[in-house]
Amino acid sequence: MEYVKNLKCTNCGETYEAIPDKYLCDKCGDKGILDVQYNYEKIKKEWSKKDLDKNQEQSIWRYLPLIPIEKESKRPKLRIGHTPLYHSKEMGEKLGLNNLIIKDDGLNPTGSLKDRASAIAAVKAREANADTVACSSTGNAASSLAGNIAAMEEEMNAIIFVPKRAPAGKVAQLLIYGAEVVSVQDSYEAAYYLSDDAIKKWGWYNRNAAINPYLVEGKKTAVLEMAEQLKWEMPDWVVFSVGDGCTIAGAYKGLYDLKQIGFTDRIPKLLGVQAEGCAPITKAFRTGNDLEVTEENTLADSIAVGSPRNFNKALNAVKNSHGEMVNVSDNSILKMMKTLGSTTGIFGEPAGVTGLAGIKKAVKKGIISRDESVAVVITGNGLKDTSNARKAAGDLIEIEADIDKLEQVFGEKGVI
Ligand SMILES: *Cc1c(COP(=O)(O)O)cnc(C)c1O
Ligand SMILES: [Zn+2]
């Protein structure tokens, strides 16, 4: 890791050597979330946009100088990242925007942005000589960890703790990828604490993103990629849905890195979007008070995090970017799934389209204006949760195989 200086506590500033299984600050405990520090001067000297132009690697590993792994470490044999970016005029029009950019991260190998972090977790676990990696997750972190561990071509195991409500598609993925799955008959928070106890008891590698300082470094590759795809012309806003807060924190880190090494000249405003039924970070953002644990009352399961552990990093990300936070209803999330799918052909899961629903609200509230450019990341694939999708999707025609009946129904529905 020739460009990594150390790990720095975001609470007290203490620094630590960047060893693969260092998680929290020794002095600050749970509050002592660590942040990877880079030698930007050295990166600036030794890495250029031209180097990137010549680089044939089509995955997150093209950004290796800004990724905290050893160059020679074994990596999962999957194409992580390199997801497409679209300029969608029609979708922009529906949201009241002239310039909307959509990055579809549901096209990662296991169907969500979490692959960017799980790939790092798999590598770091190997660097730490651990053969078992564990995490608790509302679903996507788990399924992506399981997939990335399976792709390591090593004898490695994933042990996963999911809450009772994890959608069937995600649980099916876990089992297919060969993980040991523990379904905790309780909330995400309960699953988190059980995984934490088990990790301590058995000494497994910890893939809980809020604790492990390396994982946000994987998540940030979504914006590194976005910036390169936009030829380093940054939009006015970058939008993410927010659960634990690691994704938006990672986005800020990536945008910050790019500015530090001179690849971009400014950091866009970040819009963080939560579901109304579970919005503790938005509340803390608005009131300036300490975070209050809330219920997890939304169908957007991937962001139903009542007790987010990385809220400080998330709050700092939004504040430092001069951004905003908004909440959206489950109903508007479901509607947005249908609007996005039928307008663009992109199928997002509920948390995957929450950012878009947030844009609509932010435009209505005057936070974002029509002529500002806005980039949003669809964070997860709709096929993971088809039962919620069907609530949003509308009715189909059920009929016997009879052309006359078909003609009659088509007539009634105005299809022909
Ligand atoms: C995890 C996840 C998020 C939110 O990321 P956090 O780091 O929890 O804030 C958003 N959308 C999807 C699909 C996710 O899986
Ligand atoms: Zn500390």
XYZ file of C-alpha atoms and ligand atoms in Angstrom:
432
model
C 0.000 0.000 0.000
C 2.543 2.517 -1.209
C 0.115 5.434 -1.069
C -1.536 4.783 2.309
C -0.107 6.776 5.204
C -2.086 5.433 8.148
C -5.523 5.129 9.771
C -6.749 8.214 11.608
C -9.459 8.323 14.279
C -12.329 10.569 13.160
C -13.076 11.314 16.817
C -9.720 12.102 18.497
C -7.216 12.253 15.630
C -4.974 9.437 16.889
C -3.241 7.553 14.064
C -2.571 3.839 13.655
C -0.592 1.675 11.288
C -2.861 0.451 8.458
C -2.896 -3.257 9.265
C -5.703 -5.286 7.630
C -7.627 -6.129 10.797
C -7.482 -2.797 12.616
C -11.061 -1.605 13.130
C -11.735 1.016 15.813
C -9.608 3.539 17.749
C -8.229 2.035 20.960
C -9.079 5.162 22.941
C -12.538 6.000 21.599
C -14.162 2.559 21.282
C -17.347 2.505 19.190
C -17.072 6.231 18.454
C -13.557 5.880 17.144
C -14.250 5.165 13.480
C -10.988 5.173 11.560
C -10.331 6.802 8.215
C -7.661 5.746 5.708
C -5.182 8.571 5.046
C -3.381 8.805 1.701
C -0.192 10.446 0.603
C -1.879 12.685 -1.969
C 1.363 14.414 -2.968
C 2.921 11.102 -3.963
C -0.215 10.004 -5.842
C -0.292 13.334 -7.641
C 3.305 12.857 -8.785
C 3.002 9.230 -9.835
C -0.530 8.831 -11.213
C -2.274 10.820 -13.939
C -5.439 10.827 -16.001
C -3.255 9.681 -18.916
C -2.249 6.583 -16.939
C -5.933 5.851 -16.533
C -6.568 6.319 -20.274
C -3.958 3.637 -20.947
C -5.212 1.287 -18.226
C -7.069 -1.727 -19.704
C -8.540 -2.866 -16.367
C -12.325 -2.516 -16.472
C -13.223 -2.693 -12.806
C -12.642 -0.868 -9.514
C -8.994 -1.987 -9.591
C -8.221 0.696 -12.180
C -8.154 3.096 -9.236
C -5.580 1.077 -7.289
C -3.537 4.061 -6.027
C -6.647 5.144 -4.100
C -7.566 1.663 -2.859
C -6.010 0.410 0.392
C -4.925 -3.100 -0.599
C -1.508 -4.599 -1.312
C -0.879 -4.644 -5.078
C -0.037 -8.341 -5.132
C -2.927 -9.490 -2.907
C -5.297 -12.028 -4.340
C -8.601 -10.481 -5.506
C -12.028 -11.991 -6.142
C -12.428 -13.174 -9.734
C -15.451 -11.052 -10.512
C -15.852 -7.835 -12.439
C -16.598 -5.365 -9.664
C -17.754 -1.919 -10.742
C -17.450 -0.588 -14.302
C -21.214 -0.049 -14.256
C -22.889 2.042 -16.943
C -23.783 5.705 -16.765
C -26.692 7.164 -18.724
C -27.856 10.673 -19.530
C -31.617 10.353 -19.370
C -33.501 13.269 -20.834
C -36.922 11.711 -20.415
C -36.381 10.722 -16.786
C -34.895 14.154 -16.107
C -38.021 15.727 -17.562
C -40.188 13.694 -15.181
C -38.210 14.997 -12.225
C -38.111 18.593 -13.458
C -34.433 18.571 -14.438
C -32.574 19.480 -17.626
C -29.559 17.314 -16.901
C -29.992 13.991 -15.095
C -27.282 11.361 -14.977
C -28.044 7.827 -13.801
C -25.401 5.292 -12.818
C -26.778 1.768 -12.585
C -24.886 0.000 -9.837
C -27.486 -2.746 -9.753
C -25.384 -4.221 -12.568
C -22.590 -5.238 -10.221
C -21.996 -9.034 -10.060
C -24.285 -9.672 -7.083
C -26.667 -6.858 -7.993
C -25.723 -3.979 -5.721
C -23.169 -1.286 -4.967
C -22.110 -3.343 -1.929
C -19.853 -5.436 -4.188
C -17.442 -2.521 -4.219
C -16.953 -2.851 -0.467
C -17.189 -6.632 -0.232
C -14.409 -7.092 -2.775
C -12.146 -5.079 -0.466
C -13.335 -7.109 2.535
C -12.436 -10.361 0.798
C -8.956 -9.054 -0.043
C -8.317 -7.613 3.429
C -9.474 -10.804 5.133
C -6.941 -12.735 3.076
C -4.235 -10.186 3.916
C -5.092 -10.740 7.593
C -4.782 -14.513 7.045
C -8.389 -14.982 8.073
C -10.363 -17.715 6.385
C -13.739 -16.744 7.821
C -15.434 -13.400 7.211
C -18.638 -12.383 8.943
C -21.132 -9.577 8.732
C -24.613 -8.561 9.641
C -26.645 -7.019 6.898
C -30.087 -6.057 5.761
C -29.310 -8.215 2.713
C -27.043 -6.730 0.072
C -23.822 -6.490 2.092
C -24.401 -10.110 2.984
C -25.113 -11.422 -0.486
C -22.224 -9.466 -1.961
C -19.823 -10.698 0.718
C -20.931 -14.269 0.083
C -20.452 -13.851 -3.682
C -17.048 -12.209 -3.362
C -15.795 -14.832 -0.913
C -16.953 -17.550 -3.297
C -14.976 -15.808 -6.058
C -11.700 -15.790 -4.091
C -10.660 -19.268 -5.253
C -9.430 -19.967 -1.726
C -10.811 -21.974 1.146
C -12.740 -19.090 2.656
C -16.118 -18.979 4.378
C -18.703 -16.286 4.864
C -20.946 -16.321 7.937
C -23.887 -14.014 7.582
C -26.373 -12.605 10.076
C -29.573 -11.259 8.533
C -32.684 -9.874 10.205
C -35.979 -11.718 9.900
C -37.271 -9.344 7.221
C -34.450 -9.884 4.666
C -36.130 -10.361 1.241
C -36.230 -13.875 -0.190
C -34.164 -13.021 -3.280
C -31.244 -11.875 -1.160
C -31.423 -14.897 1.136
C -31.493 -17.175 -1.920
C -28.333 -15.487 -3.201
C -26.557 -16.088 0.118
C -27.311 -19.762 0.100
C -26.417 -20.196 -3.563
C -23.039 -18.533 -2.953
C -22.443 -21.070 -0.208
C -22.532 -18.851 2.882
C -23.525 -20.002 6.353
C -26.706 -17.994 6.947
C -28.035 -17.085 10.378
C -31.514 -15.560 10.193
C -31.958 -13.617 13.441
C -35.660 -13.535 14.287
C -35.470 -9.875 15.222
C -34.460 -6.409 13.895
C -31.322 -5.456 11.970
C -29.933 -3.962 15.145
C -30.281 -7.268 16.983
C -28.609 -9.080 14.092
C -25.777 -6.555 14.205
C -25.096 -7.061 17.913
C -25.236 -10.832 17.647
C -22.737 -10.756 14.761
C -20.509 -8.439 16.774
C -20.497 -10.825 19.739
C -19.824 -13.814 17.508
C -16.995 -12.040 15.657
C -15.328 -11.202 18.974
C -15.868 -14.675 20.347
C -14.493 -16.575 17.347
C -12.057 -13.990 15.944
C -13.444 -13.832 12.391
C -12.698 -11.023 9.955
C -15.292 -8.247 10.361
C -17.085 -6.948 7.272
C -19.383 -4.549 9.106
C -18.913 -1.457 6.975
C -19.317 1.130 9.705
C -16.531 -0.424 11.754
C -14.112 -1.632 9.102
C -12.249 1.436 7.781
C -11.381 -0.187 4.445
C -14.917 -0.759 3.208
C -15.926 2.848 2.564
C -12.780 2.993 0.444
C -14.424 0.406 -1.792
C -17.740 2.230 -1.857
C -16.038 5.408 -2.970
C -15.098 3.787 -6.279
C -18.680 4.476 -7.438
C -17.878 8.180 -7.614
C -14.326 7.681 -8.907
C -15.851 5.805 -11.805
C -18.633 8.349 -12.225
C -16.097 11.174 -12.405
C -14.041 9.395 -15.043
C -17.173 8.557 -17.065
C -18.115 12.249 -16.932
C -14.604 13.160 -18.161
C -13.911 14.740 -14.762
C -16.661 17.355 -15.224
C -18.459 17.042 -11.930
C -22.238 17.560 -11.676
C -23.732 20.064 -9.228
C -25.298 17.301 -7.120
C -24.568 13.659 -6.410
C -27.416 11.710 -4.817
C -27.466 8.554 -2.691
C -29.988 6.754 -0.527
C -28.824 6.505 3.074
C -29.118 3.662 5.585
C -26.050 3.089 7.743
C -24.430 6.105 6.095
C -21.307 4.357 4.783
C -22.175 4.772 1.119
C -22.610 8.528 1.213
C -19.556 8.810 3.478
C -17.599 6.806 0.921
C -18.898 9.036 -1.858
C -17.579 12.106 -0.083
C -14.226 10.423 0.461
C -13.934 9.631 -3.250
C -14.904 13.146 -4.286
C -12.421 14.544 -1.773
C -9.613 12.263 -2.986
C -10.157 13.326 -6.595
C -9.965 16.978 -5.697
C -6.836 16.462 -3.566
C -4.970 14.799 -6.422
C -6.119 17.433 -8.897
C -8.297 15.199 -11.102
C -11.334 17.400 -10.410
C -11.675 20.992 -9.332
C -14.650 20.824 -6.998
C -16.734 18.605 -4.750
C -20.406 18.382 -5.756
C -23.167 18.847 -3.191
C -24.370 15.555 -1.757
C -28.082 14.861 -1.366
C -28.752 12.090 1.147
C -32.183 10.475 1.002
C -33.830 8.394 3.717
C -37.219 6.699 3.960
C -39.758 8.572 6.107
C -40.336 5.501 8.265
C -36.668 5.266 9.204
C -34.819 8.560 9.006
C -32.583 9.031 12.051
C -29.732 10.622 10.075
C -31.967 13.230 8.424
C -33.341 14.089 11.856
C -29.876 14.540 13.352
C -28.893 16.610 10.299
C -31.859 18.943 10.743
C -31.857 19.316 14.511
C -28.115 19.249 15.092
C -28.824 16.983 18.059
C -27.361 13.573 18.811
C -28.719 10.702 16.803
C -31.874 9.100 18.189
C -32.466 5.440 17.431
C -35.727 4.999 15.469
C -38.003 2.198 14.286
C -37.232 0.485 10.999
C -40.523 1.156 9.348
C -40.025 1.094 5.580
C -40.214 -1.426 2.753
C -36.862 -0.150 1.452
C -35.109 -2.879 3.441
C -31.559 -1.943 2.444
C -31.848 1.438 4.124
C -34.036 0.378 7.061
C -31.351 1.073 9.652
C -32.790 2.487 12.876
C -29.466 2.637 14.659
C -26.902 3.677 12.037
C -23.308 3.288 13.163
C -21.637 5.548 10.660
C -23.922 8.546 11.062
C -21.091 10.912 11.976
C -19.189 10.191 8.799
C -22.452 10.547 6.839
C -23.404 13.833 8.511
C -19.922 15.229 7.911
C -20.077 14.142 4.280
C -23.340 15.981 3.627
C -22.315 19.065 5.615
C -18.813 19.366 4.152
C -20.252 19.156 0.648
C -22.805 21.892 1.499
C -25.472 19.345 0.667
C -28.887 18.421 2.033
C -30.942 15.531 3.402
C -34.577 14.735 2.528
C -37.013 11.937 3.358
C -39.451 10.200 1.012
C -42.495 8.008 1.621
C -42.680 4.315 0.782
C -45.423 5.153 -1.665
C -43.203 7.550 -3.590
C -40.427 4.924 -3.608
C -42.757 2.327 -5.135
C -44.004 4.807 -7.722
C -40.432 5.686 -8.619
C -39.580 2.019 -9.232
C -42.281 1.924 -11.871
C -41.450 5.331 -13.350
C -37.754 4.506 -13.648
C -38.360 1.057 -15.081
C -40.938 2.152 -17.628
C -38.983 5.256 -18.642
C -35.433 3.914 -18.837
C -35.442 0.122 -18.672
C -33.547 0.208 -15.366
C -35.024 -1.971 -12.621
C -34.031 -0.790 -9.157
C -34.916 -2.259 -5.771
C -36.745 0.096 -3.371
C -33.580 1.468 -1.710
C -32.042 1.555 -5.176
C -34.511 4.189 -6.404
C -34.914 6.100 -3.142
C -32.313 8.621 -4.302
C -34.406 9.370 -7.385
C -37.532 9.822 -5.296
C -35.483 12.208 -3.172
C -34.489 14.239 -6.228
C -38.135 14.695 -7.122
C -38.841 15.977 -3.634
C -35.753 18.206 -3.557
C -36.751 19.800 -6.869
C -40.272 20.442 -5.548
C -38.884 21.975 -2.363
C -36.549 24.222 -4.342
C -33.391 22.591 -2.955
C -32.336 21.570 -6.463
C -33.099 23.854 -9.401
C -33.988 22.765 -12.917
C -30.750 23.826 -14.527
C -28.458 22.169 -12.013
C -26.898 18.885 -13.146
C -27.689 15.913 -10.926
C -26.130 12.447 -10.827
C -27.832 9.634 -8.963
C -26.665 6.098 -8.310
C -29.201 3.258 -8.514
C -27.686 1.230 -5.690
C -29.412 -2.143 -6.032
C -31.173 -4.358 -8.574
C -34.956 -4.761 -8.545
C -34.811 -8.511 -9.118
C -33.683 -8.912 -5.513
C -37.100 -8.039 -4.186
C -39.839 -8.889 -6.631
C -42.623 -8.972 -4.048
C -42.284 -5.236 -3.384
C -41.826 -4.653 -7.093
C -45.173 -6.302 -7.778
C -46.854 -3.818 -5.413
C -45.584 -1.024 -7.636
C -45.932 -2.706 -10.964
C -49.682 -2.605 -11.776
C -51.969 -5.339 -13.062
C -51.506 -7.833 -15.829
C -54.095 -9.449 -18.032
C -55.063 -12.975 -16.981
C -56.935 -14.802 -19.699
C -57.674 -18.171 -21.312
C -55.847 -18.930 -24.549
C -58.647 -17.535 -26.773
C -58.126 -14.805 -29.406
C -61.736 -13.543 -29.241
C -61.549 -13.084 -25.486
C -58.194 -11.387 -25.943
C -59.695 -8.977 -28.447
C -62.518 -8.202 -26.052
C -60.187 -7.492 -23.112
C -57.836 -5.433 -25.278
C -60.852 -3.425 -26.411
C -62.000 -2.811 -22.851
C -58.515 -1.767 -21.763
C -57.909 0.400 -24.815
C -54.813 -1.575 -25.846
C -55.936 -1.792 -29.497
C -26.568 -0.557 1.599
C -27.446 0.081 0.611
C -27.722 1.448 0.626
C -27.249 2.407 1.679
O -25.917 2.320 2.088
P -25.529 2.687 3.576
O -24.067 2.556 3.608
O -26.214 1.679 4.461
O -26.017 4.059 3.844
C -28.552 1.943 -0.364
N -29.085 1.149 -1.308
C -28.828 -0.156 -1.362
C -29.453 -0.976 -2.446
C -28.006 -0.746 -0.411
O -27.791 -2.064 -0.459
Zn -9.936 8.052 18.861
